[in-house]
């Protein structure tokens, strides 16, 4: 299994009104092999501050074990070199096998962002693997290239290069920031 670029996205929802659309879209993207959700943590805080936490991943058990092995190997390599890499791979695979998933967000309370969630709102931390980007990333690496920076571009910045007009940019900006 080739691992694509991984991105952490943190989303906020004021007065959330969920109907399964976000999960359905993530599943659709998984079915088309576009992205995979390595791990996700959805947190809802009611009007009194009580939190409900839910985990989501759309990796198969086999993918979770393989990815857990690779993550464990990288952690072990950083701690104890090649010896640590082998031990980390075994530990990561065993943990993913036991849990049936890669549990990056296992300790929900350890994420500082959760304390920042206002009452009567929700937040989601989504660790997404951009599987579509594997061939592109590999082609760039074969050509001697590497990532210098990345980030999402504001719709207003797209006006200057002619991809959007002002009305379109305003509509996209309003859509992206509706809950903020």
GROMACS .gro file of C-alpha atoms in nm:
model
  180
    1UNK     CA    1   0.000   0.000   0.000
    2UNK     CA    2   0.148   0.334  -0.106
    3UNK     CA    3   0.081   0.610   0.146
    4UNK     CA    4  -0.017   0.942  -0.006
    5UNK     CA    5   0.035   1.287   0.141
    6UNK     CA    6  -0.146   1.321   0.475
    7UNK     CA    7  -0.329   1.635   0.584
    8UNK     CA    8  -0.486   1.732   0.916
    9UNK     CA    9  -0.801   1.940   0.875
   10UNK     CA   10  -0.970   2.099   1.177
   11UNK     CA   11  -1.329   2.211   1.121
   12UNK     CA   12  -1.572   2.401   1.339
   13UNK     CA   13  -1.953   2.396   1.336
   14UNK     CA   14  -2.171   2.651   1.517
   15UNK     CA   15  -2.511   2.510   1.614
   16UNK     CA   16  -2.441   2.192   1.415
   17UNK     CA   17  -2.719   2.035   1.214
   18UNK     CA   18  -2.570   1.709   1.090
   19UNK     CA   19  -2.757   1.480   0.853
   20UNK     CA   20  -2.475   1.246   0.753
   21UNK     CA   21  -2.365   1.451   0.451
   22UNK     CA   22  -2.003   1.491   0.558
   23UNK     CA   23  -1.956   1.122   0.634
   24UNK     CA   24  -2.133   1.028   0.310
   25UNK     CA   25  -1.899   1.251   0.110
   26UNK     CA   26  -1.591   1.109   0.281
   27UNK     CA   27  -1.719   0.759   0.200
   28UNK     CA   28  -1.779   0.860  -0.164
   29UNK     CA   29  -1.424   0.993  -0.188
   30UNK     CA   30  -1.299   0.665  -0.039
   31UNK     CA   31  -1.496   0.461  -0.292
   32UNK     CA   32  -1.332   0.655  -0.576
   33UNK     CA   33  -0.989   0.602  -0.414
   34UNK     CA   34  -0.946   0.979  -0.388
   35UNK     CA   35  -0.890   1.011  -0.013
   36UNK     CA   36  -0.885   0.783   0.287
   37UNK     CA   37  -0.974   0.890   0.638
   38UNK     CA   38  -0.690   0.759   0.852
   39UNK     CA   39  -0.858   0.880   1.168
   40UNK     CA   40  -1.118   1.140   1.254
   41UNK     CA   41  -1.246   1.277   1.579
   42UNK     CA   42  -1.584   1.450   1.591
   43UNK     CA   43  -1.666   1.635   1.910
   44UNK     CA   44  -1.999   1.790   1.999
   45UNK     CA   45  -2.026   2.018   2.302
   46UNK     CA   46  -2.382   2.077   2.424
   47UNK     CA   47  -2.512   2.404   2.567
   48UNK     CA   48  -2.389   2.301   2.914
   49UNK     CA   49  -2.039   2.210   2.796
   50UNK     CA   50  -2.079   1.830   2.809
   51UNK     CA   51  -1.888   1.665   2.526
   52UNK     CA   52  -1.974   1.371   2.303
   53UNK     CA   53  -1.683   1.221   2.107
   54UNK     CA   54  -1.694   0.990   1.806
   55UNK     CA   55  -1.411   0.835   1.604
   56UNK     CA   56  -1.427   0.757   1.233
   57UNK     CA   57  -1.195   0.588   0.988
   58UNK     CA   58  -1.266   0.433   0.652
   59UNK     CA   59  -0.956   0.216   0.633
   60UNK     CA   60  -1.005  -0.157   0.603
   61UNK     CA   61  -0.861  -0.368   0.886
   62UNK     CA   62  -0.573  -0.474   0.657
   63UNK     CA   63  -0.500  -0.112   0.561
   64UNK     CA   64  -0.509  -0.010   0.929
   65UNK     CA   65  -0.259  -0.282   1.020
   66UNK     CA   66  -0.024  -0.188   0.737
   67UNK     CA   67  -0.051   0.184   0.807
   68UNK     CA   68  -0.011   0.124   1.182
   69UNK     CA   69   0.305  -0.070   1.104
   70UNK     CA   70   0.444   0.214   0.893
   71UNK     CA   71   0.359   0.482   1.149
   72UNK     CA   72   0.511   0.270   1.428
   73UNK     CA   73   0.823   0.213   1.218
   74UNK     CA   74   0.868   0.587   1.163
   75UNK     CA   75   0.826   0.662   1.532
   76UNK     CA   76   1.067   0.383   1.626
   77UNK     CA   77   1.321   0.498   1.366
   78UNK     CA   78   1.318   0.845   1.517
   79UNK     CA   79   1.368   0.710   1.869
   80UNK     CA   80   1.615   0.422   1.830
   81UNK     CA   81   1.723   0.400   1.467
   82UNK     CA   82   1.681   0.074   1.277
   83UNK     CA   83   1.630  -0.135   1.592
   84UNK     CA   84   1.353   0.099   1.701
   85UNK     CA   85   1.205   0.094   1.351
   86UNK     CA   86   1.156  -0.283   1.361
   87UNK     CA   87   1.010  -0.277   1.712
   88UNK     CA   88   0.789   0.021   1.628
   89UNK     CA   89   0.655  -0.150   1.315
   90UNK     CA   90   0.555  -0.457   1.517
   91UNK     CA   91   0.395  -0.250   1.793
   92UNK     CA   92   0.210  -0.027   1.545
   93UNK     CA   93   0.075  -0.325   1.350
   94UNK     CA   94  -0.034  -0.503   1.669
   95UNK     CA   95  -0.208  -0.192   1.802
   96UNK     CA   96  -0.394  -0.137   1.475
   97UNK     CA   97  -0.488  -0.505   1.460
   98UNK     CA   98  -0.621  -0.503   1.817
   99UNK     CA   99  -0.819  -0.183   1.765
  100UNK     CA  100  -0.916  -0.254   1.405
  101UNK     CA  101  -0.806   0.098   1.317
  102UNK     CA  102  -0.521   0.348   1.334
  103UNK     CA  103  -0.598   0.549   1.647
  104UNK     CA  104  -0.414   0.880   1.608
  105UNK     CA  105  -0.684   1.064   1.803
  106UNK     CA  106  -0.736   0.791   2.065
  107UNK     CA  107  -0.692   1.025   2.362
  108UNK     CA  108  -0.947   1.292   2.274
  109UNK     CA  109  -0.865   1.498   2.582
  110UNK     CA  110  -0.502   1.538   2.469
  111UNK     CA  111  -0.602   1.766   2.180
  112UNK     CA  112  -0.590   2.127   2.303
  113UNK     CA  113  -0.832   2.240   2.035
  114UNK     CA  114  -1.117   2.057   2.213
  115UNK     CA  115  -1.105   2.295   2.508
  116UNK     CA  116  -1.154   2.583   2.265
  117UNK     CA  117  -1.485   2.452   2.130
  118UNK     CA  118  -1.767   2.682   2.242
  119UNK     CA  119  -2.080   2.533   2.397
  120UNK     CA  120  -2.352   2.430   2.150
  121UNK     CA  121  -2.103   2.370   1.872
  122UNK     CA  122  -1.892   2.094   1.725
  123UNK     CA  123  -1.546   2.039   1.587
  124UNK     CA  124  -1.391   1.769   1.374
  125UNK     CA  125  -1.026   1.672   1.341
  126UNK     CA  126  -0.984   1.473   1.022
  127UNK     CA  127  -0.656   1.307   0.924
  128UNK     CA  128  -0.691   1.248   0.551
  129UNK     CA  129  -0.456   1.064   0.319
  130UNK     CA  130  -0.466   1.211  -0.031
  131UNK     CA  131  -0.443   0.879  -0.212
  132UNK     CA  132  -0.500   1.046  -0.550
  133UNK     CA  133  -0.168   1.227  -0.508
  134UNK     CA  134   0.054   0.915  -0.480
  135UNK     CA  135   0.146   0.899  -0.854
  136UNK     CA  136   0.199   1.277  -0.871
  137UNK     CA  137   0.414   1.280  -0.557
  138UNK     CA  138   0.622   0.989  -0.688
  139UNK     CA  139   0.670   1.158  -1.028
  140UNK     CA  140   0.783   1.477  -0.856
  141UNK     CA  141   1.029   1.281  -0.640
  142UNK     CA  142   1.169   1.097  -0.944
  143UNK     CA  143   1.227   1.437  -1.106
  144UNK     CA  144   1.421   1.551  -0.797
  145UNK     CA  145   1.141   1.772  -0.666
  146UNK     CA  146   1.008   1.821  -0.314
  147UNK     CA  147   0.728   2.009  -0.138
  148UNK     CA  148   0.830   2.356  -0.028
  149UNK     CA  149   0.491   2.471   0.101
  150UNK     CA  150   0.120   2.407   0.068
  151UNK     CA  151  -0.207   2.559   0.179
  152UNK     CA  152  -0.559   2.638   0.074
  153UNK     CA  153  -0.610   2.954  -0.131
  154UNK     CA  154  -0.884   3.203  -0.045
  155UNK     CA  155  -1.151   3.249  -0.312
  156UNK     CA  156  -1.067   3.621  -0.314
  157UNK     CA  157  -0.711   3.541  -0.421
  158UNK     CA  158  -0.847   3.359  -0.725
  159UNK     CA  159  -0.998   3.679  -0.866
  160UNK     CA  160  -0.654   3.821  -0.944
  161UNK     CA  161  -0.562   3.528  -1.168
  162UNK     CA  162  -0.900   3.513  -1.341
  163UNK     CA  163  -1.031   3.185  -1.203
  164UNK     CA  164  -1.327   3.355  -1.033
  165UNK     CA  165  -1.512   3.681  -1.066
  166UNK     CA  166  -1.594   3.890  -0.758
  167UNK     CA  167  -1.948   3.750  -0.720
  168UNK     CA  168  -1.827   3.390  -0.742
  169UNK     CA  169  -1.550   3.458  -0.492
  170UNK     CA  170  -1.797   3.619  -0.252
  171UNK     CA  171  -2.033   3.320  -0.279
  172UNK     CA  172  -1.751   3.070  -0.215
  173UNK     CA  173  -1.616   3.278   0.074
  174UNK     CA  174  -1.966   3.295   0.229
  175UNK     CA  175  -2.003   2.918   0.188
  176UNK     CA  176  -1.663   2.846   0.345
  177UNK     CA  177  -1.719   3.081   0.639
  178UNK     CA  178  -2.096   3.046   0.693
  179UNK     CA  179  -2.057   2.899   1.039
  180UNK     CA  180  -1.775   3.123   1.156
   0.00000   0.00000   0.00000
